Each structure stands twice: as C-alpha cells, then as structure tokens.
Coordinates of C-alpha atoms in Angstrom, one line a residue:
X1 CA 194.3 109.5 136.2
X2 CA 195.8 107.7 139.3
X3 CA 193.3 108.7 141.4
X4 CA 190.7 107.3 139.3
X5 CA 192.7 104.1 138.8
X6 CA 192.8 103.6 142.6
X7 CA 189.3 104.7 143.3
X8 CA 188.1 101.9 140.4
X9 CA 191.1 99.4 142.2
X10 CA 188.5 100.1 145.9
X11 CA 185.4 99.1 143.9
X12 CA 186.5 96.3 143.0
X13 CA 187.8 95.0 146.1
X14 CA 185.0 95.9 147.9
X15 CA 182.3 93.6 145.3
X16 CA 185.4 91.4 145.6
X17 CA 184.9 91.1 149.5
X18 CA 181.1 91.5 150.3
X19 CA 179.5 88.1 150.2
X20 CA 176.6 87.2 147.6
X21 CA 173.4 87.0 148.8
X22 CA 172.5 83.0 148.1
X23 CA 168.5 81.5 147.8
X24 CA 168.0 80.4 151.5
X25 CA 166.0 77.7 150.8
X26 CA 167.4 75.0 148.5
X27 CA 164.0 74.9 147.4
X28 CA 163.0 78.2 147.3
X29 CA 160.5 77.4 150.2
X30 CA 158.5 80.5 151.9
X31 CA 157.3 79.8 155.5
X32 CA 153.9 78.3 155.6
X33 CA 154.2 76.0 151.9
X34 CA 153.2 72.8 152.0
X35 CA 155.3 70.0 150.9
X36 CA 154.4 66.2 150.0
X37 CA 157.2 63.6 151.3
X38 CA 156.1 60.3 150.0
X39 CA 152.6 60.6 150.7
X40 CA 153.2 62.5 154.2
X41 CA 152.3 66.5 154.2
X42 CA 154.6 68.8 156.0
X43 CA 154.4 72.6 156.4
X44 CA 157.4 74.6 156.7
X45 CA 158.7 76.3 159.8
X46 CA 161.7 78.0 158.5
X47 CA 162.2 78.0 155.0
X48 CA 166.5 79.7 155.5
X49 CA 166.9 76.6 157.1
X50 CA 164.3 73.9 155.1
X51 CA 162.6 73.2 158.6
X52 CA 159.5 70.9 158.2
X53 CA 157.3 70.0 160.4
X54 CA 154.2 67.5 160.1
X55 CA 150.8 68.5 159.0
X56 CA 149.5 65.0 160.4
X57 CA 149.6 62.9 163.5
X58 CA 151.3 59.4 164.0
X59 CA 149.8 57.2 166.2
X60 CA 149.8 58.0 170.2
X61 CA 153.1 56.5 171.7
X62 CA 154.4 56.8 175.2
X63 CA 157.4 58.9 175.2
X64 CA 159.8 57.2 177.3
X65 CA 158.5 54.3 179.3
X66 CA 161.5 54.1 181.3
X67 CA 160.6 57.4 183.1
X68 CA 163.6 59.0 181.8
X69 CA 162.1 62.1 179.9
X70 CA 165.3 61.9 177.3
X71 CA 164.8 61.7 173.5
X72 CA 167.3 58.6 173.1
X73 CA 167.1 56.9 169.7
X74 CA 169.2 54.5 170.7
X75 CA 166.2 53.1 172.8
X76 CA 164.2 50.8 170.9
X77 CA 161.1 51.7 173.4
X78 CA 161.7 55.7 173.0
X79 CA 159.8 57.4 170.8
X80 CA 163.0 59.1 169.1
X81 CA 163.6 55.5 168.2
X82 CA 160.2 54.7 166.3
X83 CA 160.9 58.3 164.4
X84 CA 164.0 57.1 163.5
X85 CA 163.8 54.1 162.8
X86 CA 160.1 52.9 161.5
X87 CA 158.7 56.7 160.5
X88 CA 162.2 57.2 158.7
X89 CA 162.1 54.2 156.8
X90 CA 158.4 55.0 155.6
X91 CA 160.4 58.4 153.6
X92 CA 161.7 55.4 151.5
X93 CA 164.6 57.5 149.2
X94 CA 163.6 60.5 150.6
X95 CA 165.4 59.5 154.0
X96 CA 168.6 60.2 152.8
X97 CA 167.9 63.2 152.3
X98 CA 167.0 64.5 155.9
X99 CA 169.7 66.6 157.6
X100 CA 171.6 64.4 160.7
X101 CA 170.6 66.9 163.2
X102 CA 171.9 67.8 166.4
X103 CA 169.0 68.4 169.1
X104 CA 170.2 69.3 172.8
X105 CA 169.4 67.5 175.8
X106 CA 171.0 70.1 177.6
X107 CA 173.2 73.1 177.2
X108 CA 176.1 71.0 176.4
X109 CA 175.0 67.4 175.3
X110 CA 173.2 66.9 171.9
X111 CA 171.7 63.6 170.7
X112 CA 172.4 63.2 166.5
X113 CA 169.1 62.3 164.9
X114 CA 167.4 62.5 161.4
X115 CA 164.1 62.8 162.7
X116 CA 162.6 64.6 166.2
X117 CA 159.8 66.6 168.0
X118 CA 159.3 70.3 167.6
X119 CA 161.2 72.7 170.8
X120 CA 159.0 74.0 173.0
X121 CA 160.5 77.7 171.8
X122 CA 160.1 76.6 167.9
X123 CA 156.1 75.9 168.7
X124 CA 155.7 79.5 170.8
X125 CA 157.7 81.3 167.6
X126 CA 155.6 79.3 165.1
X127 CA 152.3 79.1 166.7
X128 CA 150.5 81.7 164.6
X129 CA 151.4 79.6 161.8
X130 CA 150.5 76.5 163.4
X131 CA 147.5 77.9 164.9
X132 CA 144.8 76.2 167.1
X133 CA 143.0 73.5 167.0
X134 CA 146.6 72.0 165.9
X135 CA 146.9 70.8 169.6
X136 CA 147.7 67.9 171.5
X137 CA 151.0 66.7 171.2
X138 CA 154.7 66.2 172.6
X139 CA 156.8 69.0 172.5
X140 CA 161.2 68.9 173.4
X141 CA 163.0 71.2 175.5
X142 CA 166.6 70.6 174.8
X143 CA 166.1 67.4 173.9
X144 CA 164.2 66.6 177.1
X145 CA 160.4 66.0 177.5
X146 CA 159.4 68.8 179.3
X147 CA 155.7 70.3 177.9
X148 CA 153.2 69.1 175.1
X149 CA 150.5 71.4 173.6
X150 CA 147.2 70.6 175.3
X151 CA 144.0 70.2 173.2
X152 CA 143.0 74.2 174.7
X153 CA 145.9 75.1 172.3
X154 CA 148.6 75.7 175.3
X155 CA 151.6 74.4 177.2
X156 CA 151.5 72.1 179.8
X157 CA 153.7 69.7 181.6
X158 CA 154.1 66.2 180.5
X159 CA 154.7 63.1 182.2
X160 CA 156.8 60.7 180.2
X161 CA 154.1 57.8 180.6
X162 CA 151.3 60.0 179.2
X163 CA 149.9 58.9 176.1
X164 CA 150.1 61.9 172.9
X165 CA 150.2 62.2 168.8
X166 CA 153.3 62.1 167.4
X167 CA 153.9 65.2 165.1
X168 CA 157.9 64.8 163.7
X169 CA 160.1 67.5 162.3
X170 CA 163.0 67.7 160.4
X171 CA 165.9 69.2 158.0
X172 CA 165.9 68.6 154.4
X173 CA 169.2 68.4 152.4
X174 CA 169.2 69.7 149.1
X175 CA 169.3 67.3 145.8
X176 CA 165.5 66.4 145.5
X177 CA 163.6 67.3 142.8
X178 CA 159.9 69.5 143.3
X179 CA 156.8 70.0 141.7
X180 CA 153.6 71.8 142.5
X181 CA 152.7 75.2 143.7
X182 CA 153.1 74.6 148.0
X183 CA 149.5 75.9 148.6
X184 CA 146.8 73.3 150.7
X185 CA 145.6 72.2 147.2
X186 CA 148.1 71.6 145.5
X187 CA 151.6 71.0 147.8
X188 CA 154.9 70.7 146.6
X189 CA 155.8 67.1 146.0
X190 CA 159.5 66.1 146.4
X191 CA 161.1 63.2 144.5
X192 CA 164.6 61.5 144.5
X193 CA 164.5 61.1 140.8
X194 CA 164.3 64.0 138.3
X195 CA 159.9 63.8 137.6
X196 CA 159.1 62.5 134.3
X197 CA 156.9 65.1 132.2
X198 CA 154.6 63.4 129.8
X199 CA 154.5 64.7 126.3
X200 CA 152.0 64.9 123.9
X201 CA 151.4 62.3 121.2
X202 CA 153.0 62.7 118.1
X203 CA 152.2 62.5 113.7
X204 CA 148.0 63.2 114.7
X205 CA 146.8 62.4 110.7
X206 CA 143.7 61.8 109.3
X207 CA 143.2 58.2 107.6
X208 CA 139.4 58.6 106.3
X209 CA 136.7 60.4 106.3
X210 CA 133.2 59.2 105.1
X211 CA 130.0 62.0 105.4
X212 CA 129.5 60.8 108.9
X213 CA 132.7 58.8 110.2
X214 CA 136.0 60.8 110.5
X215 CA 139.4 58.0 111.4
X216 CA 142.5 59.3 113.1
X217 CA 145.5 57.8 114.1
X218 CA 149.1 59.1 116.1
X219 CA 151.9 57.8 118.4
X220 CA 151.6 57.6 121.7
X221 CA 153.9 59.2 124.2
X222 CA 156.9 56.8 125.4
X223 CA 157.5 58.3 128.9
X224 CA 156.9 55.8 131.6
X225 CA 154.5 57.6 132.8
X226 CA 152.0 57.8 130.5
X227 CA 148.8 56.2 131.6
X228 CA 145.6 56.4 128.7
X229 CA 144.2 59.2 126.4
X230 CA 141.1 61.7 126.3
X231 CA 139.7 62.3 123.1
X232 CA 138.0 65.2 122.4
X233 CA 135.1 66.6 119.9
X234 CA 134.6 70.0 119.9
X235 CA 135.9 70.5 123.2
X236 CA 133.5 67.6 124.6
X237 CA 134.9 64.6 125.8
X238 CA 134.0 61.6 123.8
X239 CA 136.3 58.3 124.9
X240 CA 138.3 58.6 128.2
X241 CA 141.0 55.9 129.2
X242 CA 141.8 55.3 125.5
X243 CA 145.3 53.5 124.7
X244 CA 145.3 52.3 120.8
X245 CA 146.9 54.4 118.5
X246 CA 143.5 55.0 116.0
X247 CA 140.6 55.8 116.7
X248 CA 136.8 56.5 114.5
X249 CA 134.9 59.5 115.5
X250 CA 131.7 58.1 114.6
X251 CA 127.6 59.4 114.4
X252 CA 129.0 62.7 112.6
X253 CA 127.0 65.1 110.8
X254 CA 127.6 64.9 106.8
X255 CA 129.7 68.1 105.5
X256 CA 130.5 69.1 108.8
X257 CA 133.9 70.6 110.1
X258 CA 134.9 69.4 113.7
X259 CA 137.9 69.6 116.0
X260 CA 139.7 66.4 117.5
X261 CA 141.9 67.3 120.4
X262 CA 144.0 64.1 121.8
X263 CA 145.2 64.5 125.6
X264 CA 148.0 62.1 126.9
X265 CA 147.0 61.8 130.9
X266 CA 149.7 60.6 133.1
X267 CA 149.4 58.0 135.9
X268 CA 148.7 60.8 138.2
X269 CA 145.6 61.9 136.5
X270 CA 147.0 65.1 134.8
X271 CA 146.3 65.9 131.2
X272 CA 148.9 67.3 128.7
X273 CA 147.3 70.3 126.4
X274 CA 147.0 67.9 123.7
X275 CA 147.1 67.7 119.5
X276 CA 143.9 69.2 118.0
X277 CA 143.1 68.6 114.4
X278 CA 140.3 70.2 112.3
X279 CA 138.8 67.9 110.1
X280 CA 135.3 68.1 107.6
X281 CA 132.9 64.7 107.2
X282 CA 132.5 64.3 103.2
X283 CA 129.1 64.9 101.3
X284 CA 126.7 62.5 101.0
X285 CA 126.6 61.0 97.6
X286 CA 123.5 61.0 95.9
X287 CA 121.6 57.9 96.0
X288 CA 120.8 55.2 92.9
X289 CA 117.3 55.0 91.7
X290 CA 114.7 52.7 93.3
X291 CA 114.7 49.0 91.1
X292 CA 111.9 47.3 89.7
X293 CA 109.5 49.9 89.8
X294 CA 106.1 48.2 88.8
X295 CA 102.6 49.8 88.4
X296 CA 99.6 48.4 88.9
X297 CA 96.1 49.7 87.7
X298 CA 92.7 49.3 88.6
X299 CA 89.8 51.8 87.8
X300 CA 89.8 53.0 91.3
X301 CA 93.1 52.5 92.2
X302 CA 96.8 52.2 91.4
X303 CA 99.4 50.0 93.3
X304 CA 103.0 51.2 93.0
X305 CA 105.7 49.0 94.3
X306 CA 109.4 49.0 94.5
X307 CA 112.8 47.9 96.1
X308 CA 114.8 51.0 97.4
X309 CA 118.5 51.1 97.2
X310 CA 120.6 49.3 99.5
X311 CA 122.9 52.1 101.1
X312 CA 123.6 53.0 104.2
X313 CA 122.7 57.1 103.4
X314 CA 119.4 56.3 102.1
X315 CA 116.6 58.2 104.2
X316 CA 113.6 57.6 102.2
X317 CA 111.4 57.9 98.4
X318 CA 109.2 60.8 97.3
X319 CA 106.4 60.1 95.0
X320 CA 105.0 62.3 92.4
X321 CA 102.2 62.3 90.1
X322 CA 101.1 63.9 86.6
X323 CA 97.7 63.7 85.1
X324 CA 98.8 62.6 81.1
X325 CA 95.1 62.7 80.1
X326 CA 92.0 62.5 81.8
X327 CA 88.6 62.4 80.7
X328 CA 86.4 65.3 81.1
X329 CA 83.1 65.0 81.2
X330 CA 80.6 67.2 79.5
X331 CA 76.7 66.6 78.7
X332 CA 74.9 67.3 76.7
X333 CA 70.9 67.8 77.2
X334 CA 71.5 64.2 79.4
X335 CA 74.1 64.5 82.3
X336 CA 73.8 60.7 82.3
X337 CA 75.1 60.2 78.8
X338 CA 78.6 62.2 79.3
X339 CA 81.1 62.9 76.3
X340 CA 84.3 61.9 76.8
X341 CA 87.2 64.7 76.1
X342 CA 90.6 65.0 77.4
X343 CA 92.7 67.1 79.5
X344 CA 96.2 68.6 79.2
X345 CA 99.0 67.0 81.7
X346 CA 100.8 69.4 83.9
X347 CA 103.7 69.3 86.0
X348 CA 104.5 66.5 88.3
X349 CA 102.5 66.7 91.9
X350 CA 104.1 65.6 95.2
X351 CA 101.8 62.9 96.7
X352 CA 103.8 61.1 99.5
X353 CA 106.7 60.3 100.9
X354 CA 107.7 57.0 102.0
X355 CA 110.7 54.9 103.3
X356 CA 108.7 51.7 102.7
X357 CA 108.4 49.5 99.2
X358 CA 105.0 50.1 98.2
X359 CA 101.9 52.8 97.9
X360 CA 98.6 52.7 96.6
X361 CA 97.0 55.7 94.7
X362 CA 93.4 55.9 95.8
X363 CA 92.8 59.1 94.5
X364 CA 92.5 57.8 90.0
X365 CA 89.7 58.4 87.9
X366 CA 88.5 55.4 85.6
X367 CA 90.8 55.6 81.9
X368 CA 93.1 58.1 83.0
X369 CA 96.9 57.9 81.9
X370 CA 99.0 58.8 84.9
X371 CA 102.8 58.9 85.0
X372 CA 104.6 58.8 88.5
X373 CA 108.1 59.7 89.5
X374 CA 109.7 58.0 92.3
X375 CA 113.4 60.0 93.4
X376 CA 115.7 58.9 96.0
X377 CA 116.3 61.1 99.2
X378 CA 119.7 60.6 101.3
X379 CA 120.4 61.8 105.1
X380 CA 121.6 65.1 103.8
X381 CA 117.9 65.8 102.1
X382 CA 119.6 65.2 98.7
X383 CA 117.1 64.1 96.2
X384 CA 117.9 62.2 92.7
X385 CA 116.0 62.8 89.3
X386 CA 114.1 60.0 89.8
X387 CA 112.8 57.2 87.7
X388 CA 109.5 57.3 85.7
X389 CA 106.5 54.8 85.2
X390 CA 103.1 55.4 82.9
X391 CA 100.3 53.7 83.9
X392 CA 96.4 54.0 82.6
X393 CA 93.5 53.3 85.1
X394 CA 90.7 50.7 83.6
X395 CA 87.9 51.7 82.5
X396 CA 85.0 51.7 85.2
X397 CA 82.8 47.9 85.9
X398 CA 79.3 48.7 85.3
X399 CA 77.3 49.1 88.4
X400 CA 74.7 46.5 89.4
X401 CA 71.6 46.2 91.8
X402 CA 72.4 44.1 94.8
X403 CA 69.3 42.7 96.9
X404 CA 66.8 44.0 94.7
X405 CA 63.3 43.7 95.7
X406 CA 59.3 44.8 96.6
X407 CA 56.6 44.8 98.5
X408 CA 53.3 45.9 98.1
X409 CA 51.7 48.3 101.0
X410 CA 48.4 48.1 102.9
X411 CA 47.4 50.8 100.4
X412 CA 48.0 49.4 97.1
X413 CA 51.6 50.9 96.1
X414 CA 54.3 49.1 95.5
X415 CA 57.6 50.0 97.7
X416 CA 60.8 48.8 95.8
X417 CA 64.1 48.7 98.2
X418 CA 67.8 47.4 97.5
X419 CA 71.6 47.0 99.1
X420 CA 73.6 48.0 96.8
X421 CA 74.7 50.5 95.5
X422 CA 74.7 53.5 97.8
X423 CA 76.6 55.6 96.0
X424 CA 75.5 57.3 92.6
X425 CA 71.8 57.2 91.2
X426 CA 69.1 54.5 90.6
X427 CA 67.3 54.7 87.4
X428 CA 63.6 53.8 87.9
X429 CA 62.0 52.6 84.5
X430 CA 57.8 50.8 84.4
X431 CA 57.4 49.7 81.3
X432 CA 60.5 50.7 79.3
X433 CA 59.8 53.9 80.3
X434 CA 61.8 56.2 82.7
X435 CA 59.7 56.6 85.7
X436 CA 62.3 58.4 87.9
X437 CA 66.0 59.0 88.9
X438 CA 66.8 58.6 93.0
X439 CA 70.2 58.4 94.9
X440 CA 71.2 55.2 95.1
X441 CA 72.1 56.2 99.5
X442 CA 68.0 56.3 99.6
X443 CA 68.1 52.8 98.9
X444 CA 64.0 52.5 98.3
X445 CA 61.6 54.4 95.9
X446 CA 57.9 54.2 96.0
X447 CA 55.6 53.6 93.1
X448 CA 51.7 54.6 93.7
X449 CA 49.8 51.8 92.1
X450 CA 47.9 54.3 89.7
X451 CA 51.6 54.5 88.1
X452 CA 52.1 51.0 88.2
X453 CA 51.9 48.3 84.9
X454 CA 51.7 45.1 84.9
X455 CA 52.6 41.9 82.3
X456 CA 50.9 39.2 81.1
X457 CA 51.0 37.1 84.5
X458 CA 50.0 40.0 86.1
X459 CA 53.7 40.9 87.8
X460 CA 54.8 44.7 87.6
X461 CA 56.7 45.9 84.7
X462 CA 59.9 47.9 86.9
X463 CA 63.4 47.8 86.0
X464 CA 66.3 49.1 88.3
X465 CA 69.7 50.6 86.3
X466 CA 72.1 51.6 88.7
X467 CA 74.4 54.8 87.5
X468 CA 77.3 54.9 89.0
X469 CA 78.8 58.4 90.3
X470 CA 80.6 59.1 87.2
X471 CA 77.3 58.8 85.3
X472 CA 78.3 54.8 83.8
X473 CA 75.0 52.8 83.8
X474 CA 74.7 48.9 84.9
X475 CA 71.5 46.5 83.0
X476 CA 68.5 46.9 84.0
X477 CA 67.2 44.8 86.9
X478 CA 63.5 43.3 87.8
X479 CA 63.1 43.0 91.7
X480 CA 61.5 40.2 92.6
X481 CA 58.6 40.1 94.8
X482 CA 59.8 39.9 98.7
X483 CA 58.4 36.7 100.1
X484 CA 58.9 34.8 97.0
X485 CA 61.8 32.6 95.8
X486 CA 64.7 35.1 95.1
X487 CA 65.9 35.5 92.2
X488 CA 63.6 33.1 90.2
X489 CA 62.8 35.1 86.8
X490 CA 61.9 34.1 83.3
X491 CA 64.5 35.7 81.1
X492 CA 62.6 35.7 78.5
X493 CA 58.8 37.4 77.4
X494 CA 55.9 35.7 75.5
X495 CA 57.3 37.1 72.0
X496 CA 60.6 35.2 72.4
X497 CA 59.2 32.3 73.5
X498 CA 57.0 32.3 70.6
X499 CA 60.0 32.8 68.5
X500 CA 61.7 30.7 70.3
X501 CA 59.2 27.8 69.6
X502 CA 58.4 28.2 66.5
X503 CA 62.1 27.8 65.5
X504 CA 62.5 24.7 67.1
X505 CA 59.5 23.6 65.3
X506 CA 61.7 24.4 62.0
X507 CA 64.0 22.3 63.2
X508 CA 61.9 19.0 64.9
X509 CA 59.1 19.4 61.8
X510 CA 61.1 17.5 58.8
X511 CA 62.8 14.7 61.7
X512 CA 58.9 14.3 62.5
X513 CA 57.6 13.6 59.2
X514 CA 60.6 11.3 58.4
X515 CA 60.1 9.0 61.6
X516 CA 56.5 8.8 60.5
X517 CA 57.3 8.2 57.0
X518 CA 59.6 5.3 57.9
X519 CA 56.6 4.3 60.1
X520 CA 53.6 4.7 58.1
X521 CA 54.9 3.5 54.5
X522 CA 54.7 0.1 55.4
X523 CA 51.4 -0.1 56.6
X524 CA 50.3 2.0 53.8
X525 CA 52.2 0.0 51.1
X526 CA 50.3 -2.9 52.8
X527 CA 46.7 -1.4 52.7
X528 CA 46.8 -0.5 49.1
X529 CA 48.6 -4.0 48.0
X530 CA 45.6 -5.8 49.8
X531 CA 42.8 -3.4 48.5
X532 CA 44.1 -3.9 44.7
X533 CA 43.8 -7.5 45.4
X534 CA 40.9 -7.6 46.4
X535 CA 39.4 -5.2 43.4
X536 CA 40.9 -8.0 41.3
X537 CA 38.4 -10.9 42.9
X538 CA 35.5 -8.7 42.8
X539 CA 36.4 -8.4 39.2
X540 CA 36.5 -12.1 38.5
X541 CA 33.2 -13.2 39.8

C-alpha cells in the first residue's frame, strides 16, 4: 500500500513538473500561409515565432545615402526609417500589433524596431520557400547592409547607394482576430476588431399568391455589414443587389410549386446560405362568358360578334357549331324542282378558335337553323360551358341573268352569251319551251337557226332562267340583240296590249260620248227647232 502511495505521489510530480506543450503560433500559422495585413499580403517564415515576411515590393529606395550601411530608424533618410515610420503607419490598427524587435548591427549592439529587412541567414534557410524569381532586393546582416538577392536568384554585395525593392518583415503579437483559409486564394485576413459575421434574414412569409405572381416579405439582417440581397428561384438567380424587405416573384407558371431562397451578401461580396421557402402559384379561375353575343344571318353567311371578358387570364374563345335543321334536298323525276325535308341536329362541331371579337361563318346553307357556342379559354387551357345563340340562314335571292345578249353568226345561228352567273345552270327555253340546260361557267349556248322561233316583229322567242347551285330558279330573261340599245324591251305581247286597249276603251268610251253629248245637243236642239219652223210656213202658204 505505501509503495503504491509513493509510486502514484512520483506521477504526479512528474506531470506536475514537465511543461505543457503550448500552440506555437498565436494564430495557429504553418510556414508558407498567407496572411492579409490591411490590404498587404505576407507569407510566413516561422510560424513558432509569427515571422512574416512581404509577398510584395515597396517602392525602390536607397538604403543609406549617408554611406553608412547601418539600418538606423532614427534617420529620416534611412530606409529603416520609411519602414517605420510611413510603411508602419499604412498597417493602420494593425501596427500595434507588430512585435518591437531587436535586430543586431553587430554581435553586441541591436537597433529596436517594429519593422526591418529579412537576414541574409533567414533568406538562405527560407529560400526554398521563397523560391526564385522572388529576387532583387536588400537583405541585413546583423543589422548592417551587407548583400541583396540579385535578379539570378543569388547573393551579392551591396552598395548602400544602390537603388533595390523594399520587401519588410516582421513579428506579430497576438490579440488580432483571423479569417480565411491561408492558401494564395484565399489568405488569412487579420483584423483588430472581432469580424462581424452576417446572418441570414429573418420571419421569410408568404403575403400572396395569385396563379402567376407569388409576394414574399422578411427582415433584413442588422449587422453593419450587411450590404444587399440575392434572390433566388429554383436555384436561379433572379434579382441581385436587392435591399427592401418584399419582394413579387412575378411571370410564374399557374399551379406551380417553386423555391425562393433569400441570401444576405456582406460588403465583402460573400453570401450567407440563405432562407428558402417553397411556395405553389394558385389556379387559374375559370373565366366569365363572352357579352353581347349577337348573330347575324344571311343566306350564305353568318356574322358572329362578341365582347370577351376583361381579365387578365383570358387566352382566347372557341367556337362551335350544330346543324338544328337543315334542308335536304331530294327530287323527284326533276332535280331542279327539289323537296325540301329536314335533318336531325347533332352534337356541337369545333369551327375556330379566336382571341378576336368577331367571325364569320362562310360555310351555311340557305334556311338552315344553326345554334353556336362560344366558351371562354384561360392561360391554364381551362375552358367554360359556354354561352349559346340560334340563328336561321335566309332563304336563298333568286338568281338573275347579268349582260344578257346575242348575236347572229355568218351562218344563220344565233349565239346567245352572258356575265353572270358562273356558277349553277342556265335554263335555255324558245318559245316557252325548254330548249336546253348549260352550266352557267360556259357562259354562251348556241342555237342553230332551224331550232330558232321568232314573234310577231320577227325577234327570236329565247328566254334565259338562271338556276342557282342549289337548284333555286331566277325569271326568265330575253337577251337583247348585241348592237342594239340594251335593255330596251316591250314587257308586254300583242294579246296584252290588246287587253290592255280595249279596257281603256271601257273606261274613255262613256267620257267620250258625254263630251259630245254636251257638244252636239245644242246644235241638234237648234236644227230641229228651225226645221219645225220652217214645216210651219210651208204649211201656211
């Protein structure tokens, strides 16, 4: 028991006595990191010892014009004096916290400074790490200029007059604050003041959502560093350098999910991992009807118009038709003389699709009941029901004979020719009778003159009646003769003027005899008075 007591007594004075190894570095520096001092870049020599030296060269300088060869910063035209005076003031805060160094002139006398040149021994120790082409400037030896690096990379001795860069080293104390990884890219950066690291924002909520607008809003981060925002939509950056607190993801597809990511950037650039939010756009809603729906009919055609919604999710109209009744046409013995039945209606047809106000049918037949739907079709390809209108075609004009006329050949027939129409059938009739039945396109027919009949002023007796290609005939026409006055015809025969006569005469005949009545009974009255008085004086003698 006593012997263990004394041999656990020995352990403990021995853990008791042997010294803890401590973190050389006060910033746990390796040789070769990089380090930022307010905007200068160092590399370090010996991190035990947090010995930097520059990554950069100052401007050339003479190193003692006074042909000395001491490093004096007492001596305002000595180069230990510009690196401790104007280079140590450029370290700003930092400046306080580079080590008062002793650095030998000789073997016994030191000169105190913050800031000096690298040892000739230092640069042979360190010049792997420093490596060539890092050349060309002063160099100490125990304080005392002695060699610089030439630009080949070696030692050589210096004169105190000759112009070189300026590369300074020095000791850091410990009490800044770091950041970074040391590497080329990305150095360590030292500050005097504990660095600031930038949150995220904070309460990300969703204010609205329409089907293609989606409204956020949040609280920006306080720090003092916090520069703007990046906002992201799935993953893709969609406003940079944004500073409001709400923002409208706009142009979005309707019934879509999405994710919003909001990164707070700091004034150096660098983005925090940011608030993401998943959010859906609504549905559309399904459009009103179109308004004032009106149908207009003709026998060929009909003209819908109508006034489409006013929303902002309206894409455009789809028309539809359905045949209510339609006459068939059947003949019987005469395909001219059709019999009108009429057909079953069906389902409704799609006919067109428009995002206008107005269409016109062209595709109707004559006295035919149609009925069209017109729907609604959002952005989303929603359709409505759709509203209804009935509408029946007119019936068909009759046909007529347009430019009409004929000319008699060299050989005696008679060639009859017209304009119009050129569509359908022309009905060829001499004498009331049917002669023969042409396509109206041929526009001419010609008549031999043993065929041909003639009236009583010796003109021929041919009539036109256009049919029409749905087999409706026009009145018959008489072409005129080409040469003579166009369109100069009696509308009546012989037999209708005689009728005609004859019944004025009925109506003239009693005015006649009364006007001569009035004017003979005088003169009559007179004769007779005078021949009874002079049968009375015959009488007397």
């Amino acid at each position: 028991m006593r012997k263990q007591l004394l041999a656990a007594l020995f352990t403990l004075i021995t853990v008791l006595l042997i010294p803890v190894a401590a973190s050389a570095s006060n910033y746990d520096f390796e040789r070769g990191d990089f380090v930022e001092l307010n905007g200068y870049r160092f590399v370090v020599l010996d991190a035990d010892k947090d010995f930097l030296f520059a990554d950069f060269y100052l401007e050339n300088r003479q190193f003692d014009p006074n042909d000395n060869n001491l490093f004096n910063p007492k001596n305002n035209r000595n180069v230990a004096y510009y690196l401790n005076n104007t280079f140590l003031n450029n370290l700003k805060g930092i400046a306080e916290f580079t080590k008062n160094h002793n650095w030998y002139i000789n073997n016994t006398t030191s000169v105190e400074a913050r800031i000096a040149l690298l040892h000739s021994n230092e640069w042979s120790r360190h010049k792997s790490l420093l490596g060539i082409p890092i050349t060309d400037f002063w160099l100490l030896d125990y304080g005392r200029l002695k060699y610089f690096v030439d630009k080949n990379g070696n030692l050589a001795n210096a004169l105190p007059k000759t112009y070189k860069a300026v590369r300074p080293t020095l000791y850091l104390e410990p009490g800044l604050y770091k950041s970074g990884s040391g590497s080329s890219i990305d150095p360590y950066i030292l500050w005097t003041d504990e660095p600031v690291v930038l949150s995220d924002i904070k309460d990300l909520a969703l204010i609205k959502t329409t089907p293609t607008e989606i409204t956020l809003n949040w609280k920006n981060p306080k720090e003092s560093n916090f520069s703007h925002l990046n906002l992201y939509q799935d993953g893709i950056l969609k406003e940079s350098r944004y500073k409001e607190q709400t923002y409208t993801f706009k142009n979005l597809v309707p019934s879509q999910q999405y994710t919003f990511t909001i990164k707070a950037v700091n004034v150096d650039g660098a983005e925090t991992q940011g608030i993401s939010i998943v959010v859906s756009t609504d549905d559309v809603p399904l459009l009103p009807e179109v308004q004032n729906l009106s149908a207009v009919p003709k026998h060929d055609r009909v003209n819908l118009s109508w006034s489409n919604p006013k929303n902002e999710f309206f894409n455009h109209v789809k028309i539809y038709r359905r045949v209510d009744n339609q006459p068939e046409e059947t003949s019987f013995l005469n395909i001219f003389q059709p019999i009108k039945a009429y057909a079953a209606s069906g389902d409704f047809d799609p006919m067109f699709e428009t995002n206008g106000t107005y269409w016109n049918d062209l595709t109707v037949q004559p006295e035919t009941t149609y009925s069209y739907k017109l729907s609604t079709v959002n952005i989303a390809d929603v359709e409505s029901e759709g509203t209804v209108v009935q509408v029946t075609t007119k019936e068909e004009p009759a046909p007529e004979i347009g430019g009409g006329s004929y000319t008699e050949t060299e050989e005696g027939d008679f060639l009859y020719t017209w304009t119009q129409p050129t569509t359908g059938k022309v009905k060829v009739l001499i004498d009331g009778a049917e002669y023969q039945t042409v396509d109206a396109a041929n526009k001419q027919i010609l008549i031999p003159k043993e065929r041909m009949v003639y009236d009583l002023l010796n003109n021929p007796k041919v009539s036109l009646i256009p049919i029409s290609e749905s087999g409706k005939e026009g009145k018959p026409t008489k072409p005129f003769e080409e040469g003579k006055l166009a369109g100069v015809e009696m509308p009546f025969g012989p037999i209708e003027l005689l009728k005609s006569s004859m019944g004025l005469l009925l109506v003239i005949a009693p005015i006649l005899l009364l006007i001569l009545a009035i004017y003979l009974v005088p003169k009559i009255k007179a004769a007779i008075v005078q021949a009874v008085q002079k049968r009375k004086e015959e009488r007397r003698y």
